[in-house]
PDB file of C-alpha atoms in Angstrom:
ATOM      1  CA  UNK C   1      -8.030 -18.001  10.449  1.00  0.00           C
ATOM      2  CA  UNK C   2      -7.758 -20.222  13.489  1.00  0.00           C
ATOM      3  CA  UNK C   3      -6.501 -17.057  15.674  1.00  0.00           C
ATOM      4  CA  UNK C   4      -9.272 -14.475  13.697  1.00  0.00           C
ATOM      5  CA  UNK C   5     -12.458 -16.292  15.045  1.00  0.00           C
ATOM      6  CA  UNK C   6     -11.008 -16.985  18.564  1.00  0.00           C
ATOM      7  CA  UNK C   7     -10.547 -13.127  18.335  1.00  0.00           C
ATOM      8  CA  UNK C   8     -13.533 -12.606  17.350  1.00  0.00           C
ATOM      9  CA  UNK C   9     -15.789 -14.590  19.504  1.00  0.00           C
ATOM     10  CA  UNK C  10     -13.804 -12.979  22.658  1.00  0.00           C
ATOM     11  CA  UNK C  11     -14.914  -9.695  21.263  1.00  0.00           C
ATOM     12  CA  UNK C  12     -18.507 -10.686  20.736  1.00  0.00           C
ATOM     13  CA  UNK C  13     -18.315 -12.085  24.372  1.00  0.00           C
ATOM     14  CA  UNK C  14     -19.846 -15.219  22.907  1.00  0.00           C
ATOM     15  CA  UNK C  15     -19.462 -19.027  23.657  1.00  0.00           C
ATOM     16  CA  UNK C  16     -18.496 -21.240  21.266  1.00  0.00           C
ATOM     17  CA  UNK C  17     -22.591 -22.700  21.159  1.00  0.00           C
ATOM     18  CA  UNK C  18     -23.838 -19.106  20.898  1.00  0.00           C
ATOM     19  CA  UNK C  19     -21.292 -18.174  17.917  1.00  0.00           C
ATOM     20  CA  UNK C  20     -22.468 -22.121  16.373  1.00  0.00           C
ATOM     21  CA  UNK C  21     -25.942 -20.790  17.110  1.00  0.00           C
ATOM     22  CA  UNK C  22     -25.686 -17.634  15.256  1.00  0.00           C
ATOM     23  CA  UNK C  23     -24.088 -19.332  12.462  1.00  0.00           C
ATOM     24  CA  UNK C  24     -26.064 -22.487  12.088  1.00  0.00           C
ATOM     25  CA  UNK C  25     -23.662 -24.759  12.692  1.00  0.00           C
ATOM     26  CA  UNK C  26     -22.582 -27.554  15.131  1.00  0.00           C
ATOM     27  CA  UNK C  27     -20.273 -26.372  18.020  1.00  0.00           C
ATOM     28  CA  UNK C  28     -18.053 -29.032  16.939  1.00  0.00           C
ATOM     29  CA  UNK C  29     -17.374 -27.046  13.481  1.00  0.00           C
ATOM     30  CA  UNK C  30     -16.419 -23.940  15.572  1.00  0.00           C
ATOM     31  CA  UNK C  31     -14.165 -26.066  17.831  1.00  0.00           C
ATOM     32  CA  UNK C  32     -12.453 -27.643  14.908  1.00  0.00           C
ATOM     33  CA  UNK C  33     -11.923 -24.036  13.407  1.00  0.00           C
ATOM     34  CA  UNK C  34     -10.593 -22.439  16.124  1.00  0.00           C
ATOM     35  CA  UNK C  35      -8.184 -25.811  16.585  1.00  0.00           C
ATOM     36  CA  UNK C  36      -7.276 -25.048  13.538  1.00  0.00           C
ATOM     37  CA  UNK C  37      -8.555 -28.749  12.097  1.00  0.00           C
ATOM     38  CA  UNK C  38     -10.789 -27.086   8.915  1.00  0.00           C
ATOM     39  CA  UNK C  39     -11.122 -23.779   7.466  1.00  0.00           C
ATOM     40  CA  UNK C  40     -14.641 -22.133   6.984  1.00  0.00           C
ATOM     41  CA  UNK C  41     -16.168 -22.421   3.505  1.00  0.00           C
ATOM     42  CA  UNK C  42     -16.870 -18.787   1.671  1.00  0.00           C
ATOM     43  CA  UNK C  43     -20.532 -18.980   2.625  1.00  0.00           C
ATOM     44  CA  UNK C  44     -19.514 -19.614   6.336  1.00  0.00           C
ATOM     45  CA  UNK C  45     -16.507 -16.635   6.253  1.00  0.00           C
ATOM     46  CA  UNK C  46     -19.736 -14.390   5.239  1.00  0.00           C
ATOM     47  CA  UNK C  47     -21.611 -15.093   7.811  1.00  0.00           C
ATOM     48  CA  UNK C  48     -18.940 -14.751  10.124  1.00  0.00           C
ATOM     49  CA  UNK C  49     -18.455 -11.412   8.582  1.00  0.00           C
ATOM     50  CA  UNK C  50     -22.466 -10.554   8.438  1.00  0.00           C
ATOM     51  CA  UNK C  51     -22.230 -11.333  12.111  1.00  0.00           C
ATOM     52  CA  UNK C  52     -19.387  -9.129  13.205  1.00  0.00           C
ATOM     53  CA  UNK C  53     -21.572  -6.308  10.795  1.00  0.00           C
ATOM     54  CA  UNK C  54     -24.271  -6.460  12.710  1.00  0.00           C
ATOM     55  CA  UNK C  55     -22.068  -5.872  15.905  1.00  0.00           C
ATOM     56  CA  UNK C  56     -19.994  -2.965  14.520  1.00  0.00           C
ATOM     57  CA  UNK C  57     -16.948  -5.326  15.068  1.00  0.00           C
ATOM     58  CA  UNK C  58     -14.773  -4.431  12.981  1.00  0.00           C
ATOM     59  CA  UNK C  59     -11.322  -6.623  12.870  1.00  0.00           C
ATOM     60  CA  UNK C  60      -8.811  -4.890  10.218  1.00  0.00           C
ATOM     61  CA  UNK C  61      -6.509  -3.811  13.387  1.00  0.00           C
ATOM     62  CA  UNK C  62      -6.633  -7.682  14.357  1.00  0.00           C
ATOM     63  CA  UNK C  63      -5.454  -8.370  10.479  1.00  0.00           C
ATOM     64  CA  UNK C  64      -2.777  -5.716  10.358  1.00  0.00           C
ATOM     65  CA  UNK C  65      -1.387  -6.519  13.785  1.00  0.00           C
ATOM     66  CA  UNK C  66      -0.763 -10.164  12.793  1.00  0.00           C
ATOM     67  CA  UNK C  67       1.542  -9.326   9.996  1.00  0.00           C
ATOM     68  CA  UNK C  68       3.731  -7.466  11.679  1.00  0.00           C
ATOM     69  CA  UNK C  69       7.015  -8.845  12.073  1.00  0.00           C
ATOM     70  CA  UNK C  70       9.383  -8.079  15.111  1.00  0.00           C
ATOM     71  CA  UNK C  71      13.042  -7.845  13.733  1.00  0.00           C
ATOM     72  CA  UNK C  72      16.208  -6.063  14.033  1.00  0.00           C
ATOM     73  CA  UNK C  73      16.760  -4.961  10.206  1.00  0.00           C
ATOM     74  CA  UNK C  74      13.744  -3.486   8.155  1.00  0.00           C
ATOM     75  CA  UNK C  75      10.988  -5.314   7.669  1.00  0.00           C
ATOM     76  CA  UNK C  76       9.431  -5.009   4.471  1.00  0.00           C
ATOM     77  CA  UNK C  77       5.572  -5.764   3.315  1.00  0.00           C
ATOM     78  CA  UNK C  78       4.569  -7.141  -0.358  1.00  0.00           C
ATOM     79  CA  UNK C  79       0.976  -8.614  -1.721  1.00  0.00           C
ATOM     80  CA  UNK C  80       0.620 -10.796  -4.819  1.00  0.00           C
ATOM     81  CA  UNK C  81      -2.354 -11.161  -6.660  1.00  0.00           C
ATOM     82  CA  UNK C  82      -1.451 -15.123  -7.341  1.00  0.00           C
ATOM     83  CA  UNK C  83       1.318 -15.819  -5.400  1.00  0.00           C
ATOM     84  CA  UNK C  84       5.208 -15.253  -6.087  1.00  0.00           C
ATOM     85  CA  UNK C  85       6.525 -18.055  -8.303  1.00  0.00           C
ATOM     86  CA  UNK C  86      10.186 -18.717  -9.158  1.00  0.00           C
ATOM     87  CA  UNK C  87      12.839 -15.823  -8.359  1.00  0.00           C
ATOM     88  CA  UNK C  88      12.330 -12.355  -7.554  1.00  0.00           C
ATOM     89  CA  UNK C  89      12.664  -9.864  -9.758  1.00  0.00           C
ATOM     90  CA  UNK C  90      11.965  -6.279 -10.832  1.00  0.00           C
ATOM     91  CA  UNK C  91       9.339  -7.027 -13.477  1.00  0.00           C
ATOM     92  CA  UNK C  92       6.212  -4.473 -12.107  1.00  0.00           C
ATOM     93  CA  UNK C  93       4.660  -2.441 -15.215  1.00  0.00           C
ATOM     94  CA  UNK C  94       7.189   0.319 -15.922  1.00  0.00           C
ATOM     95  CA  UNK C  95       4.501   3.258 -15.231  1.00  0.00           C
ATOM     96  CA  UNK C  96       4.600   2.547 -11.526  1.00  0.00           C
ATOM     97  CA  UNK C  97       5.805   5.061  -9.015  1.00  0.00           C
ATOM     98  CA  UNK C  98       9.456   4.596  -9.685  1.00  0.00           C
ATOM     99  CA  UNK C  99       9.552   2.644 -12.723  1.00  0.00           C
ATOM    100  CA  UNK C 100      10.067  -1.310 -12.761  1.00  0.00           C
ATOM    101  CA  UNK C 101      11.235  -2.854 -10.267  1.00  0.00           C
ATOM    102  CA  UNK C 102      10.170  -4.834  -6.841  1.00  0.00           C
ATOM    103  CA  UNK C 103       7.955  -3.211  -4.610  1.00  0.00           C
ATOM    104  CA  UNK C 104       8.013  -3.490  -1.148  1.00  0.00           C
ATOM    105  CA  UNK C 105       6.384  -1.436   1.447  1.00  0.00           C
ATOM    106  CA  UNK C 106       7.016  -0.455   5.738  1.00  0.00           C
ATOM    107  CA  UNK C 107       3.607  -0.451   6.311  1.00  0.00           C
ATOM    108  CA  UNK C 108       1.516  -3.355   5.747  1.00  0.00           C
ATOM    109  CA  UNK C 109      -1.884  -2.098   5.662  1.00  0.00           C
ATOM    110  CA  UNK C 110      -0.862  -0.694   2.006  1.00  0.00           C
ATOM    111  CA  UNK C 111      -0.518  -3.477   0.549  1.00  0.00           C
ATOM    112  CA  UNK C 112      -2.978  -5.751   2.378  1.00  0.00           C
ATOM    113  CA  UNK C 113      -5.917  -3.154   0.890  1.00  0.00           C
ATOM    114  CA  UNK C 114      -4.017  -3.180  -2.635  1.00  0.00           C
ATOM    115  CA  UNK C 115      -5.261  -6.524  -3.512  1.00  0.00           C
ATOM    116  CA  UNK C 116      -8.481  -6.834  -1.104  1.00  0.00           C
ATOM    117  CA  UNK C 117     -10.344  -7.265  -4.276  1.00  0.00           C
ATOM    118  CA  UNK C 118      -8.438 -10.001  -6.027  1.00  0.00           C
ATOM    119  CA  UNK C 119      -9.787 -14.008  -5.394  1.00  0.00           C
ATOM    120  CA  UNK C 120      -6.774 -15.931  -3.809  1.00  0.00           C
ATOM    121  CA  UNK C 121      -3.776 -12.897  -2.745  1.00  0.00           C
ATOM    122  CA  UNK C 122      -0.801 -13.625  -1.019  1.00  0.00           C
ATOM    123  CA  UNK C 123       0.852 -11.461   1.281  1.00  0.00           C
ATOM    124  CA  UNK C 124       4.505 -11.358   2.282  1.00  0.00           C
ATOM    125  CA  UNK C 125       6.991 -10.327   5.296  1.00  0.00           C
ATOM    126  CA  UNK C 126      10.616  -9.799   3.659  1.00  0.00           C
ATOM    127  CA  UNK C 127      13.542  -8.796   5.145  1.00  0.00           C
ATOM    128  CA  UNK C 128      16.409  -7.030   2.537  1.00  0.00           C
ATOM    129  CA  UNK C 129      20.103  -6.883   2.819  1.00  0.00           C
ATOM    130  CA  UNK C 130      21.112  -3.342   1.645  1.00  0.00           C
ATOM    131  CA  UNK C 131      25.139  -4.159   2.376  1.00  0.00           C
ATOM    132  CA  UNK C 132      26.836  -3.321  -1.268  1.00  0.00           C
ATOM    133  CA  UNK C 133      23.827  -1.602  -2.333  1.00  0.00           C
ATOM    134  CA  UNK C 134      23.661   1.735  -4.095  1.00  0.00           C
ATOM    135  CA  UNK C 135      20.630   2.797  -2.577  1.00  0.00           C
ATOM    136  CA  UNK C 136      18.643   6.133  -3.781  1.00  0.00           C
ATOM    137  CA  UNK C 137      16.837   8.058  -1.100  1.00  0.00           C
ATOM    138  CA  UNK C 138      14.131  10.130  -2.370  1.00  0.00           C
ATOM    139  CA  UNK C 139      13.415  12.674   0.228  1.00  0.00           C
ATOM    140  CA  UNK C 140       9.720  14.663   0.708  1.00  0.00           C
ATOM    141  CA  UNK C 141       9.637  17.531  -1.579  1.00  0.00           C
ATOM    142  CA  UNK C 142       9.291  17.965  -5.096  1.00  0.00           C
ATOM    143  CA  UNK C 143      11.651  15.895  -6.284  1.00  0.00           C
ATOM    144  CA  UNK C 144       9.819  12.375  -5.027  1.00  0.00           C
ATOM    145  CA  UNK C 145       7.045  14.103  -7.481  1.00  0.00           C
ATOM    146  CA  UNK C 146       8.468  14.942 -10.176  1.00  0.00           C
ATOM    147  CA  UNK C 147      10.493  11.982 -10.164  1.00  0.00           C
ATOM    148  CA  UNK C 148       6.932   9.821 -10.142  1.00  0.00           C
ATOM    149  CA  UNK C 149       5.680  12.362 -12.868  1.00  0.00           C
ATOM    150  CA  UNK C 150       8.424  11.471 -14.998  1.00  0.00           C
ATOM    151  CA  UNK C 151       7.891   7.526 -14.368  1.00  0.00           C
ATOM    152  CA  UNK C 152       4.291   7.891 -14.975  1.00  0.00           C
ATOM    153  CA  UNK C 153       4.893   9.560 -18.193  1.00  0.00           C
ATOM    154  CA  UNK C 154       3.697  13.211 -17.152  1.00  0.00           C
ATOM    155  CA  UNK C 155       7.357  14.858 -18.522  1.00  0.00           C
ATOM    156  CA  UNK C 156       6.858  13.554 -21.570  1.00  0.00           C
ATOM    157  CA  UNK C 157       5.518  17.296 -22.575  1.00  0.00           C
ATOM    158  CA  UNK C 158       9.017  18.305 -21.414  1.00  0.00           C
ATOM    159  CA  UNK C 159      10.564  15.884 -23.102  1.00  0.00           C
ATOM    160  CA  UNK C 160      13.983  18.187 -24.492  1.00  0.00           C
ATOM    161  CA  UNK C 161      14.068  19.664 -21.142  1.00  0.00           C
ATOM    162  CA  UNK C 162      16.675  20.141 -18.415  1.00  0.00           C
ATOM    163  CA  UNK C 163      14.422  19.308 -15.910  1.00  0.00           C
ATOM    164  CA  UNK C 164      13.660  15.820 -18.193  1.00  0.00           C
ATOM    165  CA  UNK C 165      17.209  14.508 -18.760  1.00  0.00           C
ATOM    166  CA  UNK C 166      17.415  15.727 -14.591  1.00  0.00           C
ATOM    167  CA  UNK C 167      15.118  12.804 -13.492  1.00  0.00           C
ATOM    168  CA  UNK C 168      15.425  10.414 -16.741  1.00  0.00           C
ATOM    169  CA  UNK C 169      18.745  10.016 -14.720  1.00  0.00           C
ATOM    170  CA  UNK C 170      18.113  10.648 -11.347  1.00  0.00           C
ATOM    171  CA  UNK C 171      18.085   6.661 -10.678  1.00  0.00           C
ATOM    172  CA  UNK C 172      20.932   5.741 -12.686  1.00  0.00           C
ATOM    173  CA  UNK C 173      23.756   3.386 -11.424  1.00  0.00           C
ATOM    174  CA  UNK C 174      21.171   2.592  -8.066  1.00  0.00           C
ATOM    175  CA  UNK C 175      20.203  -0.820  -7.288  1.00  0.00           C
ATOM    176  CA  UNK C 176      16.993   0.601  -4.613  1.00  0.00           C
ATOM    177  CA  UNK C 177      14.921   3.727  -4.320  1.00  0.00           C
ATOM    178  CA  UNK C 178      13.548   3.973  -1.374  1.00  0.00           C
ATOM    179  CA  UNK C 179      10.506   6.874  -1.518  1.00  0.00           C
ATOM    180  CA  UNK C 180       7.550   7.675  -0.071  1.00  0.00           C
ATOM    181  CA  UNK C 181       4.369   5.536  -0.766  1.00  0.00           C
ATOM    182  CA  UNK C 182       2.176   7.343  -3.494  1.00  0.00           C
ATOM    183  CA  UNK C 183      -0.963   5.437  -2.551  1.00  0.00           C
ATOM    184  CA  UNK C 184      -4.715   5.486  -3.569  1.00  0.00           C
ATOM    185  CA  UNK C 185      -5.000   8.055  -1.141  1.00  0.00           C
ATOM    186  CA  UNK C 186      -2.232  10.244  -2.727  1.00  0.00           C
ATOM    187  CA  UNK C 187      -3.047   8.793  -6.166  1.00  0.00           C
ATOM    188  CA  UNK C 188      -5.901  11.624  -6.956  1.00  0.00           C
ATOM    189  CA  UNK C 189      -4.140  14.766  -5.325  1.00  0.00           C
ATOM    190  CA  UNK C 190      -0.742  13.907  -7.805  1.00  0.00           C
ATOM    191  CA  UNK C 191      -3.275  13.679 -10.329  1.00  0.00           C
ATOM    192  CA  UNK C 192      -4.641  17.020  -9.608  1.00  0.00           C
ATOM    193  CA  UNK C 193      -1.400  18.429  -9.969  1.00  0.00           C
ATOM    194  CA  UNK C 194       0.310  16.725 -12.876  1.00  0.00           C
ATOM    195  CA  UNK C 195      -3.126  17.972 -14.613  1.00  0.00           C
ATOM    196  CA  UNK C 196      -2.154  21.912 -13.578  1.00  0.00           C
ATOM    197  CA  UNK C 197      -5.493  21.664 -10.940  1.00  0.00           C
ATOM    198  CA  UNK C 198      -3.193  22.302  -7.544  1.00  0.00           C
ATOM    199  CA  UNK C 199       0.103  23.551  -7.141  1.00  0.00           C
ATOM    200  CA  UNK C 200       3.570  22.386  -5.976  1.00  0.00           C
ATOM    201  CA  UNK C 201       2.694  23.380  -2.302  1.00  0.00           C
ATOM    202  CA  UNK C 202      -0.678  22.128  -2.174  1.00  0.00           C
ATOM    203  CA  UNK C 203       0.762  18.869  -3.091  1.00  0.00           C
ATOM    204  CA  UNK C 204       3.292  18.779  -0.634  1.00  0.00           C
ATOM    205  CA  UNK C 205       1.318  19.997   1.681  1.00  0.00           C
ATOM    206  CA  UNK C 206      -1.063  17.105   0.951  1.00  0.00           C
ATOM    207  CA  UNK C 207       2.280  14.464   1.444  1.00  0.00           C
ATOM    208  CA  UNK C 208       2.636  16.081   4.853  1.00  0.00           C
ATOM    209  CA  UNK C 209      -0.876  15.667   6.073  1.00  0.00           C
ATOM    210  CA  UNK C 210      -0.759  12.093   5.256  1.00  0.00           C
ATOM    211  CA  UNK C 211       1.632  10.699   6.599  1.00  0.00           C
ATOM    212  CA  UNK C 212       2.234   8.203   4.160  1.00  0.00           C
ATOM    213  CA  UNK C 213       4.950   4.813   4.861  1.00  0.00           C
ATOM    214  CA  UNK C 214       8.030   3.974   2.901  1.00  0.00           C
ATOM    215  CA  UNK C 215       8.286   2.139   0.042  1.00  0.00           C
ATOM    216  CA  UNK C 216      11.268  -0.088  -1.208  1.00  0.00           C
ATOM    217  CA  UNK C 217      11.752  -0.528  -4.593  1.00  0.00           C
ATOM    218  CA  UNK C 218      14.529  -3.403  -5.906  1.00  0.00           C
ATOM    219  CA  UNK C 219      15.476  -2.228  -9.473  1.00  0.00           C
ATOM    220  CA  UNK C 220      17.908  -4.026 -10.373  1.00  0.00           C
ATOM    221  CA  UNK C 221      18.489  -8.123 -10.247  1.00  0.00           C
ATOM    222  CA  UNK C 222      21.315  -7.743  -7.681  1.00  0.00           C
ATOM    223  CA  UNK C 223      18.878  -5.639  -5.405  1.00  0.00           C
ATOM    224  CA  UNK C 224      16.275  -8.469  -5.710  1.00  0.00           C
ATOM    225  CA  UNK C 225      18.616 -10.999  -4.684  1.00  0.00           C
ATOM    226  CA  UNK C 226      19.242  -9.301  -1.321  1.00  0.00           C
ATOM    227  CA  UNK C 227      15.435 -10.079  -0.454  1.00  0.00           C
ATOM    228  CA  UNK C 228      14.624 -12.820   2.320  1.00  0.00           C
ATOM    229  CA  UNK C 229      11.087 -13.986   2.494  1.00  0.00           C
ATOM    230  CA  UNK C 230      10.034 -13.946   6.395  1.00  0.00           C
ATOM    231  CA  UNK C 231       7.059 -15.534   5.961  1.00  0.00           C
ATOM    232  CA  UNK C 232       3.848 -15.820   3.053  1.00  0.00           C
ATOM    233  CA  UNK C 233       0.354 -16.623   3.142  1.00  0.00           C
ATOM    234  CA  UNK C 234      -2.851 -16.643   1.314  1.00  0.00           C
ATOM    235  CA  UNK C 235      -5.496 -14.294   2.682  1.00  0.00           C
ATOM    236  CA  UNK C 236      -8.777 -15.493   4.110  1.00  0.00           C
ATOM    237  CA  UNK C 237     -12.211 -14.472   2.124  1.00  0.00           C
ATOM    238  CA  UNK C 238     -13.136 -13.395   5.612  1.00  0.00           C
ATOM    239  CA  UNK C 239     -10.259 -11.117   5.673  1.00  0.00           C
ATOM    240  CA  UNK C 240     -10.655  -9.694   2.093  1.00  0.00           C
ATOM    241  CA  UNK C 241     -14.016  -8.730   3.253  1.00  0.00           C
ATOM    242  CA  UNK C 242     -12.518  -6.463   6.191  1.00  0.00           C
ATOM    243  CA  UNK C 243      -9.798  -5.331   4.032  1.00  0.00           C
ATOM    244  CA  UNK C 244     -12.023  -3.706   1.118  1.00  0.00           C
ATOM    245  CA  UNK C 245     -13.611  -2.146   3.515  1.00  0.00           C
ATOM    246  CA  UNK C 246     -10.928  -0.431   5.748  1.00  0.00           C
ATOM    247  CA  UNK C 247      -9.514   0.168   1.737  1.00  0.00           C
ATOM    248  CA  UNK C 248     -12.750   2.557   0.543  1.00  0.00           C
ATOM    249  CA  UNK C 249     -13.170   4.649   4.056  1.00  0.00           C
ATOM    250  CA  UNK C 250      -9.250   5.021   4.126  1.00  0.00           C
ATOM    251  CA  UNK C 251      -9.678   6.209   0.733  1.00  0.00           C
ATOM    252  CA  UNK C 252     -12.275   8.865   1.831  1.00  0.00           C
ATOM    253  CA  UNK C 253     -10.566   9.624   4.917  1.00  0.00           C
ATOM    254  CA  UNK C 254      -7.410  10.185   2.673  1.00  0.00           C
ATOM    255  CA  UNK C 255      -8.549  12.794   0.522  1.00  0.00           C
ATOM    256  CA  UNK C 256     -10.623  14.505   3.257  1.00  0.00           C
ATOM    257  CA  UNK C 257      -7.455  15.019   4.535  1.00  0.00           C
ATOM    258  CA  UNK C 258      -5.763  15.812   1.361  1.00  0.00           C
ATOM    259  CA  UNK C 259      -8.235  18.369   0.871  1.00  0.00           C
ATOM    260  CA  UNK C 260      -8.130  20.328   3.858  1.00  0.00           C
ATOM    261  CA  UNK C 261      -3.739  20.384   2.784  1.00  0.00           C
ATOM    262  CA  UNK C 262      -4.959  21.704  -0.617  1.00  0.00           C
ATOM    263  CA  UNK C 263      -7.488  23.984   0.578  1.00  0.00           C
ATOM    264  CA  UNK C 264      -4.546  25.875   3.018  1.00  0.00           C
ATOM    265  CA  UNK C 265      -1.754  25.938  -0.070  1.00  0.00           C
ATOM    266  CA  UNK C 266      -4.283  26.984  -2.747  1.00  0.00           C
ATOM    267  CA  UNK C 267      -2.867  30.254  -3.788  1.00  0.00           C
ATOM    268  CA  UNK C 268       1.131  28.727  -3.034  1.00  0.00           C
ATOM    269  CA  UNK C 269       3.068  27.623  -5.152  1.00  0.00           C
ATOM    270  CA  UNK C 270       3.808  26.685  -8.679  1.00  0.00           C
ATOM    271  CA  UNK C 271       1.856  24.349 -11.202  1.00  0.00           C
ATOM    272  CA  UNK C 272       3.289  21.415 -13.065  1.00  0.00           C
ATOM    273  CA  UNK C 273       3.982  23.843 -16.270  1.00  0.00           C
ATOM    274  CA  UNK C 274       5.288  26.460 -14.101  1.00  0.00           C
ATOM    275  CA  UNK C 275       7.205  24.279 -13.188  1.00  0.00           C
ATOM    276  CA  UNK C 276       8.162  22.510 -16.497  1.00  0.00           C
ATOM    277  CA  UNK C 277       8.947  25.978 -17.662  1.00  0.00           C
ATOM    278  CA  UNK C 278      11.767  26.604 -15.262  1.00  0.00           C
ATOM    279  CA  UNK C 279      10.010  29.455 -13.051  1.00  0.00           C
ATOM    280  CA  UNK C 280      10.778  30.141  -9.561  1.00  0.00           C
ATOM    281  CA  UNK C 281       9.357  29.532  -6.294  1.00  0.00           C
ATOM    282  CA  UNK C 282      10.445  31.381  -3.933  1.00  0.00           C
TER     283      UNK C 282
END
C-alpha cells in the first residue's frame, strides 16, 4: 500500500501537504502511510481512489506490475477469496475449465480481476516443479474446447458417443493440464457455441484474437505437492477498487474483440452438433 500512494502522489505531481490537503488529513498520516507505519482505513482508500478518478489516474498497471515475479522456472499466479489454509489441493468445483483440480494462471491480471469483488482476497506467486510429472498439454484448436465442453457438462447430449469416451479420457493417468485460460472474456463466445449460436471457426478464431495466458491446473495430490508459494498477500480495498474496474472494460474490450473474430468466421465452420454428430470440416 506503502509503495501504491508514493506512486501515486508522484503521478499526481503532488506534495505530501497537497495530497493531506485533498484528503483531509494531517501530513503526518500520509508520511506514516507511505513509511509504511499504518494502513489507510476503507473511507480513506476511497478517497484516495475518488481522487485519482477525478485525475483519470488510473493505477491497475502499477498493481499488475508489482506481482510479477522475476524467476528462472515458471511463475505461476493464484487468488483466494479467503486465503489458502492448510495443504494444497485440487478441490475447485468439478465444472471448471478442466475439471477439479488447482488452478494456477501465467498471467496475473486474470486472477487479480477474478476476485476484485470479494471483501478480504489473497493473491499468490507460486513456483511448480513439473520433474516426474505427467503433464497434459492442451494445444489451441478444438480440442482445448471440446475438452472444456465436456468438463462443463455440454457432452452430456453425446453422452454414448465416440467423441464422449474421447475426452472423458483425454486427462487420464496426467498429474497437470496445462491449457489456455477460458476467461470472462472467452466465457460468453464458448457459450455461444456450446449453445449452436457460432461455429467451430468463429470460436477459434475468437481464441486467436485474444490472446489469452496459460493456465496450470494440478489434478492430482502429487501435482499439488510440487507447488512452492513465492510469496501471498491480502489485497488493498484501494486496489479492489482499480481491479473491478480494469475487470468490466476488459470484459467489454474482450468481446468487442471476440466479435469482430466471430463476425469474419460466421459462415466457417461447424456447430457444436455438427460436431457431436461426427461431420467433417474440411
Amino acid at each position: 500500500m506503502n509503495q501504491m500512494i508514493k506512486e501515486m502522489r508522484k503521478l499526481l505531481n503532488m506534495s505530501k501537504d497537497q495530497l493531506a490537503s485533498d484528503l483531509g488529513v494531517s501530513c503526518a498520516v500520509v508520511d506514516r502511510w507511505e513509511n509504511d507505519e499504518i494502513i489507510p482505513d476503507k473511507p480513506a482508500q476511497l478517497k484516495l481512489y475518488t481522487l485519482c478518478k477525478k485525475n483519470d489516474l488510473d493505477l491497475t498497471d502499477f498493481i499488475v506490475n508489482r506481482e510479477i515475479q522475476s524467476s528462472d522456472e515458471t511463475v505461476l499466479y493464484h487468488a483466494s477469496r479467503k486465503g489458502i489454509k492448510g495443504k494444497i489441493s485440487p478441490i475447485s468445483r468439478e465444472r471448471c475449465d478442466f475439471g477439479k483440480g488447482f488452478y494456477m494462471g501465467t498471467d496475473p491480471i486474470q486472477p487479480l480481476t477474478l476476485v476484485c469483488n470479494e471483501d478480504k482476497p489473497v493473491f499468490y506467486s507460486f513456483s511448480m516443479n513439473l520433474s516426474e510429472l505427467k503433464v497434459l498439454e492442451v494445444s489451441m484448436d478444438i480440442d482445448w474446447a471440446m475438452l472444456i465442453a465436456y468438463y462443463r457438462g455440454y457432452l452430456e447430449k453425446g453422452r454414448d458417443s465416440v467423441l464422449y469416451e474421447k475426452y472423458a479420457h483425454m486427462a487420464d493417468g496426467y498429474d497437470v493440464i496445462v491449457g489456455l485460460i477460458a476467461n470472462d472474456r472467452m466465457y460468453q463466445v464458448l457459450t455461444d457455441f456450446f449453445e449452436e449460436r457460432i461455429t467451430d471457426r468463429a470460436l477459434l478464431g475468437s481464441l486467436s484474437a485474444l490472446k489469452l495466458g496459460k493456465q496450470y491446473v494440478a489434478i492430482t495430490q502429487k501435482a499439488c505437492d510440487k507447488i512452492s508459494i513465492i510469496s501471498s498477500r491480502e489485497l488493498s480495498s484501494l486496489e479492489l477498487m482499480f481491479l473491478k474496474e480494469t475487470s468490466i472494460v476488459r470484459r467489454h474490450e474482450g468481446l468487442s474483440i471476440a466479435d469482430k473474430a466471430v463476425k469474419e468466421h460466421r459462415r466457417d465452420g461447424l456447430y457444436f452438433d455438427e460436431i457431436l454428430r461426427g461431420e467433417r470440416n474440411d
